[in-house]
mmCIF file of C-alpha atoms and ligand atoms in Angstrom:
data_model
loop_
_atom_site.group_PDB
_atom_site.id
_atom_site.type_symbol
_atom_site.label_atom_id
_atom_site.label_comp_id
_atom_site.label_asym_id
_atom_site.label_seq_id
_atom_site.Cartn_x
_atom_site.Cartn_y
_atom_site.Cartn_z
ATOM 1 C CA MET A 1 0.000 0.000 0.000
ATOM 2 C CA MET A 2 1.274 3.463 -0.871
ATOM 3 C CA GLN A 3 1.622 6.004 1.926
ATOM 4 C CA ILE A 4 0.766 9.512 0.805
ATOM 5 C CA PRO A 5 1.272 12.320 3.302
ATOM 6 C CA PHE A 6 -0.964 15.400 3.086
ATOM 7 C CA HIS A 7 2.044 17.587 2.396
ATOM 8 C CA ARG A 8 5.764 17.374 1.791
ATOM 9 C CA ALA A 9 7.824 20.558 1.424
ATOM 10 C CA HIS A 10 9.854 20.826 -1.785
ATOM 11 C CA ILE A 11 13.358 21.241 -0.328
ATOM 12 C CA THR A 12 16.421 20.826 -2.538
ATOM 13 C CA ASP A 13 20.112 21.733 -2.388
ATOM 14 C CA ASP A 14 19.152 25.339 -3.251
ATOM 15 C CA GLU A 15 17.395 25.776 0.095
ATOM 16 C CA ILE A 16 20.052 23.822 1.987
ATOM 17 C CA ASN A 17 22.909 25.822 0.426
ATOM 18 C CA GLY A 18 21.096 29.095 1.114
ATOM 19 C CA VAL A 19 20.714 28.297 4.790
ATOM 20 C CA VAL A 20 24.301 27.033 5.047
ATOM 21 C CA ASP A 21 25.502 30.255 3.420
ATOM 22 C CA SER A 22 23.612 32.254 6.030
ATOM 23 C CA LEU A 23 25.138 30.131 8.807
ATOM 24 C CA ARG A 24 28.647 30.566 7.396
ATOM 25 C CA LYS A 25 28.217 34.330 7.145
ATOM 26 C CA GLY A 26 27.739 34.301 10.887
ATOM 27 C CA TRP A 27 24.683 36.569 10.778
ATOM 28 C CA ILE A 28 21.611 34.441 11.282
ATOM 29 C CA THR A 29 18.794 36.705 12.430
ATOM 30 C CA MET A 30 17.207 39.513 10.383
ATOM 31 C CA GLY A 31 19.830 41.130 8.173
ATOM 32 C CA GLU A 32 20.945 41.406 4.575
ATOM 33 C CA LYS A 33 19.275 38.210 3.381
ATOM 34 C CA THR A 34 15.966 39.448 4.754
ATOM 35 C CA VAL A 35 16.377 42.724 2.863
ATOM 36 C CA GLU A 36 17.173 40.760 -0.292
ATOM 37 C CA PHE A 37 14.159 38.466 0.236
ATOM 38 C CA GLU A 38 11.893 41.503 0.624
ATOM 39 C CA LYS A 39 13.255 43.050 -2.591
ATOM 40 C CA GLU A 40 12.816 39.834 -4.561
ATOM 41 C CA PHE A 41 9.363 39.308 -3.108
ATOM 42 C CA ALA A 42 8.224 42.810 -4.021
ATOM 43 C CA ALA A 43 9.554 42.296 -7.548
ATOM 44 C CA TYR A 44 7.833 38.921 -7.890
ATOM 45 C CA THR A 45 4.418 40.055 -6.639
ATOM 46 C CA GLY A 46 4.596 43.480 -8.267
ATOM 47 C CA GLY A 47 4.154 45.133 -4.879
ATOM 48 C CA LYS A 48 5.957 48.325 -3.979
ATOM 49 C CA HIS A 49 7.043 47.417 -0.459
ATOM 50 C CA ALA A 50 7.356 43.993 1.131
ATOM 51 C CA VAL A 51 7.830 43.652 4.884
ATOM 52 C CA ALA A 52 8.972 40.241 6.120
ATOM 53 C CA MET A 53 7.736 38.890 9.446
ATOM 54 C CA ASN A 54 7.763 35.660 11.413
ATOM 55 C CA SER A 55 4.210 34.708 10.334
ATOM 56 C CA CYS A 56 1.266 35.718 8.210
ATOM 57 C CA THR A 57 -0.659 36.168 11.448
ATOM 58 C CA ALA A 58 1.887 38.800 12.542
ATOM 59 C CA SER A 59 1.543 40.571 9.201
ATOM 60 C CA LEU A 60 -2.281 40.580 9.430
ATOM 61 C CA HIS A 61 -1.976 42.002 12.946
ATOM 62 C CA LEU A 62 0.366 44.819 11.893
ATOM 63 C CA ALA A 63 -1.687 45.498 8.754
ATOM 64 C CA LEU A 64 -4.763 46.113 10.924
ATOM 65 C CA LYS A 65 -2.617 48.200 13.283
ATOM 66 C CA VAL A 66 -1.273 50.571 10.622
ATOM 67 C CA ILE A 67 -4.683 51.184 9.058
ATOM 68 C CA GLY A 68 -5.754 52.303 12.522
ATOM 69 C CA ILE A 69 -8.069 49.571 13.864
ATOM 70 C CA LYS A 70 -9.156 50.401 17.402
ATOM 71 C CA GLU A 71 -11.309 48.965 20.164
ATOM 72 C CA GLY A 72 -14.958 48.822 19.133
ATOM 73 C CA ASP A 73 -14.279 48.910 15.384
ATOM 74 C CA GLU A 74 -15.795 46.247 13.171
ATOM 75 C CA VAL A 75 -13.878 44.175 10.631
ATOM 76 C CA ILE A 76 -15.665 41.871 8.189
ATOM 77 C CA VAL A 77 -14.120 38.399 7.778
ATOM 78 C CA PRO A 78 -15.349 35.173 6.165
ATOM 79 C CA ALA A 79 -17.082 32.645 8.452
ATOM 80 C CA MET A 80 -15.001 29.918 6.844
ATOM 81 C CA THR A 81 -11.313 30.703 7.318
ATOM 82 C CA PHE A 82 -8.394 29.828 9.538
ATOM 83 C CA ALA A 83 -8.620 31.195 13.086
ATOM 84 C CA ALA A 84 -5.743 33.629 12.408
ATOM 85 C CA THR A 85 -7.853 35.894 10.184
ATOM 86 C CA SER A 86 -10.358 36.609 12.904
ATOM 87 C CA GLU A 87 -8.090 36.438 15.948
ATOM 88 C CA THR A 88 -5.989 39.365 14.716
ATOM 89 C CA VAL A 89 -9.132 41.530 14.850
ATOM 90 C CA LEU A 90 -9.720 40.395 18.434
ATOM 91 C CA TYR A 91 -6.182 41.512 19.414
ATOM 92 C CA PHE A 92 -7.546 45.082 19.215
ATOM 93 C CA ASN A 93 -10.741 44.374 21.154
ATOM 94 C CA ALA A 94 -12.339 45.150 17.822
ATOM 95 C CA LYS A 95 -15.219 43.015 16.587
ATOM 96 C CA PRO A 96 -14.878 40.447 13.814
ATOM 97 C CA VAL A 97 -18.144 40.458 11.859
ATOM 98 C CA PHE A 98 -18.617 37.209 9.976
ATOM 99 C CA ALA A 99 -19.913 36.955 6.436
ATOM 100 C CA ASP A 100 -21.011 33.708 4.804
ATOM 101 C CA VAL A 101 -19.137 32.288 1.819
ATOM 102 C CA CYS A 102 -20.174 31.175 -1.670
ATOM 103 C CA PRO A 103 -21.181 27.486 -1.859
ATOM 104 C CA ASP A 104 -19.436 27.028 -5.240
ATOM 105 C CA THR A 105 -16.133 28.871 -4.645
ATOM 106 C CA HIS A 106 -15.883 29.030 -0.812
ATOM 107 C CA LEU A 107 -15.042 32.742 -1.184
ATOM 108 C CA ILE A 108 -16.537 35.506 0.971
ATOM 109 C CA LEU A 109 -19.770 36.766 -0.647
ATOM 110 C CA PRO A 110 -19.762 40.472 -1.567
ATOM 111 C CA GLU A 111 -23.545 40.674 -0.961
ATOM 112 C CA GLU A 112 -22.987 39.275 2.555
ATOM 113 C CA ILE A 113 -20.332 41.947 3.152
ATOM 114 C CA GLU A 114 -22.835 44.568 2.002
ATOM 115 C CA LYS A 115 -25.396 43.198 4.487
ATOM 116 C CA LYS A 116 -22.936 43.153 7.397
ATOM 117 C CA LYS A 117 -21.455 46.586 6.712
ATOM 118 C CA THR A 118 -22.260 49.249 9.328
ATOM 119 C CA SER A 119 -21.048 52.739 10.195
ATOM 120 C CA LYS A 120 -18.416 51.027 12.396
ATOM 121 C CA THR A 121 -16.896 48.871 9.628
ATOM 122 C CA ARG A 122 -13.206 49.808 9.401
ATOM 123 C CA ALA A 123 -11.771 46.988 7.272
ATOM 124 C CA ILE A 124 -12.690 43.985 5.153
ATOM 125 C CA MET A 125 -10.476 40.871 5.191
ATOM 126 C CA PRO A 126 -11.167 38.577 2.243
ATOM 127 C CA VAL A 127 -9.395 35.212 2.086
ATOM 128 C CA HIS A 128 -8.148 33.835 -1.248
ATOM 129 C CA TYR A 129 -9.448 30.358 -0.475
ATOM 130 C CA ALA A 130 -7.223 27.478 -1.635
ATOM 131 C CA GLY A 131 -5.463 30.020 -3.851
ATOM 132 C CA GLN A 132 -8.510 31.290 -5.721
ATOM 133 C CA PRO A 133 -8.618 35.092 -5.452
ATOM 134 C CA ALA A 134 -11.697 36.551 -3.766
ATOM 135 C CA ASP A 135 -14.132 38.790 -5.719
ATOM 136 C CA LEU A 136 -11.881 41.808 -5.278
ATOM 137 C CA GLU A 137 -13.634 44.151 -7.713
ATOM 138 C CA GLU A 138 -17.058 43.566 -6.117
ATOM 139 C CA ILE A 139 -15.553 43.870 -2.626
ATOM 140 C CA ARG A 140 -13.873 47.152 -3.587
ATOM 141 C CA SER A 141 -17.190 48.420 -4.857
ATOM 142 C CA VAL A 142 -18.880 47.489 -1.532
ATOM 143 C CA SER A 143 -16.072 49.249 0.363
ATOM 144 C CA GLY A 144 -16.605 52.320 -1.788
ATOM 145 C CA GLY A 145 -12.857 52.882 -1.611
ATOM 146 C CA SER A 146 -13.165 54.223 1.924
ATOM 147 C CA ILE A 147 -12.854 50.954 3.862
ATOM 148 C CA PRO A 148 -9.372 49.401 3.591
ATOM 149 C CA ILE A 149 -9.171 45.837 2.311
ATOM 150 C CA ILE A 150 -6.597 43.621 4.026
ATOM 151 C CA GLU A 151 -6.167 40.510 1.902
ATOM 152 C CA ASP A 152 -5.449 37.240 3.678
ATOM 153 C CA ALA A 153 -3.312 35.867 0.852
ATOM 154 C CA ALA A 154 -1.898 32.965 2.888
ATOM 155 C CA HIS A 155 -2.854 30.590 0.032
ATOM 156 C CA ALA A 156 -2.268 32.888 -2.913
ATOM 157 C CA LEU A 157 1.393 32.712 -3.934
ATOM 158 C CA PRO A 158 1.159 32.923 -6.868
ATOM 159 C CA SER A 159 -2.470 33.576 -7.840
ATOM 160 C CA TYR A 160 -3.900 35.924 -10.447
ATOM 161 C CA TYR A 161 -7.021 38.059 -10.488
ATOM 162 C CA ARG A 162 -8.089 39.335 -13.918
ATOM 163 C CA GLY A 163 -4.565 38.894 -15.245
ATOM 164 C CA LYS A 164 -2.836 40.562 -12.308
ATOM 165 C CA ILE A 165 -0.781 38.721 -9.733
ATOM 166 C CA ILE A 166 -2.067 38.928 -6.146
ATOM 167 C CA GLY A 167 0.057 41.530 -4.361
ATOM 168 C CA SER A 168 0.341 43.937 -7.264
ATOM 169 C CA GLU A 169 -2.820 45.876 -6.347
ATOM 170 C CA GLY A 170 -4.677 46.587 -3.141
ATOM 171 C CA ASP A 171 -4.158 48.080 0.304
ATOM 172 C CA ILE A 172 -2.200 45.457 2.255
ATOM 173 C CA ILE A 173 -1.757 41.871 1.093
ATOM 174 C CA CYS A 174 -0.515 39.299 3.631
ATOM 175 C CA PHE A 175 1.234 36.066 2.611
ATOM 176 C CA SER A 176 2.206 33.019 4.671
ATOM 177 C CA PHE A 177 5.362 30.895 4.495
ATOM 178 C CA TYR A 178 4.109 28.321 6.999
ATOM 179 C CA ALA A 179 5.453 24.783 6.489
ATOM 180 C CA THR A 180 2.525 23.585 4.346
ATOM 181 C CA LYS A 181 2.088 26.713 2.228
ATOM 182 C CA THR A 182 3.092 27.052 -1.440
ATOM 183 C CA VAL A 183 6.345 28.859 -0.624
ATOM 184 C CA THR A 184 7.739 28.055 2.789
ATOM 185 C CA THR A 185 10.390 29.330 5.157
ATOM 186 C CA GLY A 186 9.309 26.950 7.927
ATOM 187 C CA GLU A 187 7.465 29.796 9.585
ATOM 188 C CA GLY A 188 7.105 33.266 8.113
ATOM 189 C CA GLY A 189 4.926 35.908 6.536
ATOM 190 C CA MET A 190 5.078 38.995 4.344
ATOM 191 C CA ALA A 191 2.980 42.145 4.141
ATOM 192 C CA VAL A 192 2.939 43.839 0.734
ATOM 193 C CA THR A 193 1.695 47.391 0.220
ATOM 194 C CA ALA A 194 2.104 50.390 -2.062
ATOM 195 C CA ASN A 195 1.733 52.732 0.922
ATOM 196 C CA GLU A 196 5.180 53.834 2.064
ATOM 197 C CA ASP A 197 4.036 55.128 5.459
ATOM 198 C CA TRP A 198 2.290 51.871 6.278
ATOM 199 C CA ALA A 199 5.330 49.857 5.138
ATOM 200 C CA GLU A 200 7.711 51.982 7.197
ATOM 201 C CA ARG A 201 5.525 51.687 10.293
ATOM 202 C CA MET A 202 5.202 47.907 9.899
ATOM 203 C CA ARG A 203 9.018 47.719 9.656
ATOM 204 C CA ARG A 204 9.324 49.535 12.975
ATOM 205 C CA LEU A 205 6.508 47.660 14.697
ATOM 206 C CA ARG A 206 7.887 44.243 13.787
ATOM 207 C CA LEU A 207 11.014 44.994 15.871
ATOM 208 C CA HIS A 208 9.978 46.635 19.155
ATOM 209 C CA GLY A 209 9.046 49.946 17.528
ATOM 210 C CA ILE A 210 12.692 50.830 16.906
ATOM 211 C CA SER A 211 14.025 52.426 13.741
ATOM 212 C CA SER A 212 13.688 50.158 10.764
ATOM 213 C CA ASP A 213 17.331 49.352 10.023
ATOM 214 C CA ALA A 214 18.191 48.855 13.680
ATOM 215 C CA TRP A 215 19.654 45.435 12.894
ATOM 216 C CA LYS A 216 22.571 47.297 11.295
ATOM 217 C CA ARG A 217 23.685 48.422 14.735
ATOM 218 C CA TYR A 218 25.479 45.102 15.117
ATOM 219 C CA THR A 219 27.369 45.498 11.844
ATOM 220 C CA GLY A 220 30.070 47.910 10.764
ATOM 221 C CA ALA A 221 27.459 49.907 8.858
ATOM 222 C CA GLY A 222 25.323 50.787 11.849
ATOM 223 C CA THR A 223 25.405 52.660 15.093
ATOM 224 C CA TRP A 224 24.491 51.488 18.585
ATOM 225 C CA LYS A 225 21.985 54.318 18.941
ATOM 226 C CA TYR A 226 18.303 53.893 18.284
ATOM 227 C CA ASP A 227 14.986 55.340 19.343
ATOM 228 C CA VAL A 228 11.740 53.686 20.390
ATOM 229 C CA THR A 229 8.782 55.615 19.025
ATOM 230 C CA GLU A 230 5.884 53.356 20.054
ATOM 231 C CA VAL A 231 5.166 49.950 21.583
ATOM 232 C CA GLY A 232 6.216 47.349 19.045
ATOM 233 C CA TYR A 233 6.356 43.588 18.758
ATOM 234 C CA LYS A 234 8.875 40.795 18.263
ATOM 235 C CA TYR A 235 7.654 39.850 14.807
ATOM 236 C CA ASN A 236 10.883 39.957 12.770
ATOM 237 C CA THR A 237 11.957 37.061 10.593
ATOM 238 C CA THR A 238 15.529 35.749 10.434
ATOM 239 C CA ASP A 239 18.136 35.471 7.671
ATOM 240 C CA LEU A 240 17.936 31.685 8.017
ATOM 241 C CA ASN A 241 14.256 31.849 7.073
ATOM 242 C CA ALA A 242 14.913 34.469 4.391
ATOM 243 C CA ALA A 243 17.562 32.203 2.817
ATOM 244 C CA LEU A 244 14.956 29.449 2.564
ATOM 245 C CA GLY A 245 12.456 31.935 1.141
ATOM 246 C CA LEU A 246 14.860 33.229 -1.510
ATOM 247 C CA ALA A 247 15.502 29.710 -2.791
ATOM 248 C CA GLN A 248 11.782 28.839 -2.728
ATOM 249 C CA LEU A 249 10.678 32.041 -4.445
ATOM 250 C CA MET A 250 12.927 31.266 -7.437
ATOM 251 C CA LYS A 251 10.814 28.177 -8.110
ATOM 252 C CA ALA A 252 7.395 29.506 -7.136
ATOM 253 C CA ASP A 253 6.198 29.321 -10.762
ATOM 254 C CA ASP A 254 7.609 25.849 -11.363
ATOM 255 C CA MET A 255 6.043 24.597 -8.158
ATOM 256 C CA ARG A 256 2.680 26.079 -9.201
ATOM 257 C CA TRP A 257 2.918 24.278 -12.553
ATOM 258 C CA ALA A 258 3.703 21.030 -10.783
ATOM 259 C CA ARG A 259 0.609 21.446 -8.596
ATOM 260 C CA GLU A 260 -1.495 22.364 -11.611
ATOM 261 C CA ARG A 261 -0.486 19.124 -13.346
ATOM 262 C CA ILE A 262 -1.822 17.198 -10.369
ATOM 263 C CA ALA A 263 -4.962 19.334 -10.239
ATOM 264 C CA ASP A 264 -5.563 18.676 -13.961
ATOM 265 C CA ARG A 265 -5.313 14.954 -13.325
ATOM 266 C CA TYR A 266 -7.760 15.173 -10.423
ATOM 267 C CA ASN A 267 -10.111 17.411 -12.434
ATOM 268 C CA ARG A 268 -10.204 15.021 -15.379
ATOM 269 C CA ALA A 269 -10.884 12.021 -13.148
ATOM 270 C CA PHE A 270 -13.617 13.663 -11.052
ATOM 271 C CA LYS A 271 -15.373 15.663 -13.771
ATOM 272 C CA GLU A 272 -19.095 14.885 -13.900
ATOM 273 C CA PHE A 273 -18.466 11.939 -11.631
ATOM 274 C CA ASP A 274 -21.585 10.778 -9.816
ATOM 275 C CA GLY A 275 -21.040 11.415 -6.101
ATOM 276 C CA ILE A 276 -18.571 14.299 -6.470
ATOM 277 C CA LEU A 277 -19.670 17.936 -6.738
ATOM 278 C CA PRO A 278 -17.482 20.278 -8.790
ATOM 279 C CA TYR A 279 -15.543 23.056 -7.060
ATOM 280 C CA ARG A 280 -15.806 26.175 -9.203
ATOM 281 C CA ILE A 281 -12.900 28.412 -10.170
ATOM 282 C CA LYS A 282 -14.087 31.589 -11.851
ATOM 283 C CA ASP A 283 -12.946 32.277 -15.426
ATOM 284 C CA ASP A 284 -11.085 35.472 -14.541
ATOM 285 C CA ARG A 285 -8.928 33.844 -11.813
ATOM 286 C CA VAL A 286 -5.858 31.692 -11.723
ATOM 287 C CA THR A 287 -5.400 29.716 -8.516
ATOM 288 C CA SER A 288 -2.070 28.843 -6.928
ATOM 289 C CA TRP A 289 -3.538 25.358 -6.299
ATOM 290 C CA HIS A 290 -2.391 25.587 -2.697
ATOM 291 C CA LEU A 291 -5.293 23.249 -1.918
ATOM 292 C CA TYR A 292 -7.416 20.887 -3.971
ATOM 293 C CA PRO A 293 -10.946 20.954 -2.526
ATOM 294 C CA LEU A 294 -12.917 17.764 -3.216
ATOM 295 C CA ARG A 295 -16.656 17.996 -2.508
ATOM 296 C CA LEU A 296 -18.616 14.858 -1.706
ATOM 297 C CA ASP A 297 -22.263 14.735 -2.743
ATOM 298 C CA ILE A 298 -23.171 13.286 0.646
ATOM 299 C CA ASP A 299 -26.931 13.489 -0.055
ATOM 300 C CA ASN A 300 -26.415 10.787 -2.673
ATOM 301 C CA LEU A 301 -23.814 8.762 -0.798
ATOM 302 C CA THR A 302 -24.052 6.459 2.209
ATOM 303 C CA ILE A 303 -20.799 7.838 3.635
ATOM 304 C CA SER A 304 -20.186 11.023 5.587
ATOM 305 C CA ARG A 305 -17.227 13.303 4.984
ATOM 306 C CA ASP A 306 -15.670 12.142 8.263
ATOM 307 C CA GLU A 307 -16.076 8.469 7.307
ATOM 308 C CA PHE A 308 -14.571 9.216 3.893
ATOM 309 C CA ILE A 309 -11.483 10.701 5.561
ATOM 310 C CA GLU A 310 -11.115 7.603 7.759
ATOM 311 C CA GLU A 311 -11.494 5.318 4.737
ATOM 312 C CA MET A 312 -8.811 7.281 2.825
ATOM 313 C CA LYS A 313 -6.552 7.080 5.873
ATOM 314 C CA SER A 314 -6.958 3.287 6.034
ATOM 315 C CA ARG A 315 -5.752 3.225 2.422
ATOM 316 C CA GLY A 316 -2.625 5.222 3.316
ATOM 317 C CA ILE A 317 -3.813 8.628 2.086
ATOM 318 C CA ALA A 318 -3.737 11.635 4.404
ATOM 319 C CA THR A 319 -6.291 14.375 3.727
ATOM 320 C CA SER A 320 -7.397 17.489 5.577
ATOM 321 C CA VAL A 321 -10.355 19.870 5.885
ATOM 322 C CA HIS A 322 -10.224 23.582 5.104
ATOM 323 C CA PHE A 323 -11.771 24.934 7.143
ATOM 324 C CA ILE A 324 -13.705 24.071 10.248
ATOM 325 C CA PRO A 325 -16.095 27.056 10.215
ATOM 326 C CA LEU A 326 -15.328 29.388 13.104
ATOM 327 C CA HIS A 327 -18.764 28.902 14.693
ATOM 328 C CA HIS A 328 -17.795 25.276 15.425
ATOM 329 C CA PHE A 329 -15.188 26.416 17.933
ATOM 330 C CA THR A 330 -15.985 26.910 21.607
ATOM 331 C CA TYR A 331 -14.649 30.453 21.677
ATOM 332 C CA TYR A 332 -16.738 31.633 18.745
ATOM 333 C CA ARG A 333 -19.871 29.844 19.948
ATOM 334 C CA ASN A 334 -19.491 31.716 23.208
ATOM 335 C CA PHE A 335 -18.923 34.803 21.073
ATOM 336 C CA GLY A 336 -22.475 34.376 19.755
ATOM 337 C CA MET A 337 -21.872 32.785 16.349
ATOM 338 C CA ARG A 338 -24.650 30.412 15.318
ATOM 339 C CA ALA A 339 -24.530 27.757 12.591
ATOM 340 C CA GLU A 340 -27.888 28.849 11.141
ATOM 341 C CA ASP A 341 -26.415 32.255 10.279
ATOM 342 C CA PHE A 342 -23.829 30.640 7.976
ATOM 343 C CA PRO A 343 -25.709 27.979 6.004
ATOM 344 C CA ASN A 344 -23.212 27.908 3.126
ATOM 345 C CA ALA A 345 -20.160 27.449 5.367
ATOM 346 C CA GLU A 346 -22.053 24.675 7.150
ATOM 347 C CA TRP A 347 -23.040 23.037 3.839
ATOM 348 C CA ILE A 348 -19.430 23.137 2.572
ATOM 349 C CA PHE A 349 -18.035 21.833 5.855
ATOM 350 C CA ASP A 350 -20.239 18.711 5.637
ATOM 351 C CA ARG A 351 -18.848 17.904 2.182
ATOM 352 C CA VAL A 352 -15.318 19.230 1.697
ATOM 353 C CA VAL A 353 -12.007 17.342 1.854
ATOM 354 C CA SER A 354 -8.602 18.675 0.820
ATOM 355 C CA LEU A 355 -6.655 16.119 -1.215
ATOM 356 C CA PRO A 356 -2.837 15.962 -1.190
ATOM 357 C CA ILE A 357 -1.329 18.309 -3.817
ATOM 358 C CA TYR A 358 2.335 19.336 -3.842
ATOM 359 C CA PRO A 359 5.198 19.552 -6.342
ATOM 360 C CA ASP A 360 6.982 16.408 -5.173
ATOM 361 C CA MET A 361 3.922 14.223 -5.706
ATOM 362 C CA ASN A 362 4.442 11.967 -8.693
ATOM 363 C CA GLU A 363 1.863 10.744 -11.195
ATOM 364 C CA ALA A 364 1.641 7.305 -9.635
ATOM 365 C CA GLU A 365 0.830 8.900 -6.280
ATOM 366 C CA ALA A 366 -1.823 11.165 -7.829
ATOM 367 C CA ASP A 367 -3.330 8.161 -9.606
ATOM 368 C CA TYR A 368 -3.369 6.187 -6.366
ATOM 369 C CA VAL A 369 -5.358 9.036 -4.752
ATOM 370 C CA ILE A 370 -7.747 9.109 -7.740
ATOM 371 C CA GLU A 371 -8.311 5.326 -7.766
ATOM 372 C CA ASN A 372 -9.148 5.303 -4.094
ATOM 373 C CA VAL A 373 -11.469 8.324 -4.184
ATOM 374 C CA ILE A 374 -13.324 6.727 -7.094
ATOM 375 C CA ASP A 375 -13.436 3.306 -5.474
ATOM 376 C CA ILE A 376 -14.836 4.646 -2.193
ATOM 377 C CA VAL A 377 -17.437 6.841 -3.903
ATOM 378 C CA LYS A 378 -18.573 4.073 -6.266
ATOM 379 C CA LYS A 379 -19.044 1.614 -3.404
ATOM 380 C CA ARG A 380 -20.986 4.126 -1.341
ATOM 381 C CA ARG A 381 -23.426 5.514 -3.909
ATOM 382 C CA ARG A 382 -27.060 5.412 -2.829
HETATM 383 C C1 PLP B 1 -1.978 29.540 7.218
HETATM 384 C C2 PLP B 1 -3.003 30.603 7.243
HETATM 385 C C3 PLP B 1 -2.839 31.776 8.003
HETATM 386 C C4 PLP B 1 -1.732 31.954 9.003
HETATM 387 O O1 PLP B 1 -0.466 31.868 8.501
HETATM 388 P P1 PLP B 1 0.780 31.804 9.515
HETATM 389 O O2 PLP B 1 1.948 32.141 8.652
HETATM 390 O O3 PLP B 1 0.816 30.410 10.043
HETATM 391 O O4 PLP B 1 0.551 32.814 10.576
HETATM 392 C C5 PLP B 1 -3.773 32.775 7.888
HETATM 393 N N1 PLP B 1 -4.845 32.632 7.089
HETATM 394 C C6 PLP B 1 -5.068 31.524 6.379
HETATM 395 C C7 PLP B 1 -6.273 31.445 5.482
HETATM 396 C C8 PLP B 1 -4.161 30.460 6.441
HETATM 397 O O5 PLP B 1 -4.408 29.334 5.757
#
């Protein structure tokens, strides 16, 4: 029996040599390699400024901080996302306001944002689910240009909206380099913005609120003097992580192509297949294929999503679920979220499974996943 993990990072000699080079240089925390990574990242995503941090969560937090989120403000987030999106709003004692998602694309619904918008709405945080960009044009039109849009682009490197790469337009776009993401540094994140003041402030805030090139104080180029202008955080990345990121970024396109080849295989096998519901990608979007969402037509099957996952596991295939809607968690239930307010998120959650998809997966492994999905579904049709 084959054993197929849910994810395996694509690490080659390029990454290893990059990290070794950083170790040999003797400067291993934030320094020149981080600056280089930021430059390359800005060039790749077409953003003006890129600010590296130790997680996407940190970058979402500082993004909300620099646009001025305060206690009592409201920020609209999708009901179906990772906890990080919403928790960063709660850091401010601001209120996350949840909007339901589209049953076909799993993306936040612009009409739901419109419904949830109040005079206290200070930001909208769309998530580019699985790598598919959210309906940015419609969301911008709901925001009327006066409510900043902070994009949770943790899945979207690289993704394209109407021909433009995610990062090249918008207020602040936050990427993740977590271990399972499309480009990884182990842990890490990046905030991209065209706004120089916001970028400069995020640079200070990520390192205790001290002047942005403070790391130079330990090199010949710097001085030991620095000022603290406000309360900051310990959110900086390290040159070890940046070295990994530089090597990964060089192959971001190749890795996307490798994932697309697997997605094409899955798509062909599952197209119009009785028992599987299609996941829709809109014509004007290109997904990064960070995730491959499979949707089980459980109304016409005798197997639940949970049982399907167990059955796949018994056949050596690891899968996952993105995401458990926030209202399923104790904290958010106590927060007053109710399942009946998010029928689409609930509907998706009953049906969705993320299949393994990563560059190092070979065709035989993809075919093994396909055979088993098809075998289970066929046996469990009503
Ligand atoms: C992974 C993820 C994050 C958090 O990224 P970190 O780098 O781990 O902080 C945020 N939002 C979404 C949608 C994610 O999938």
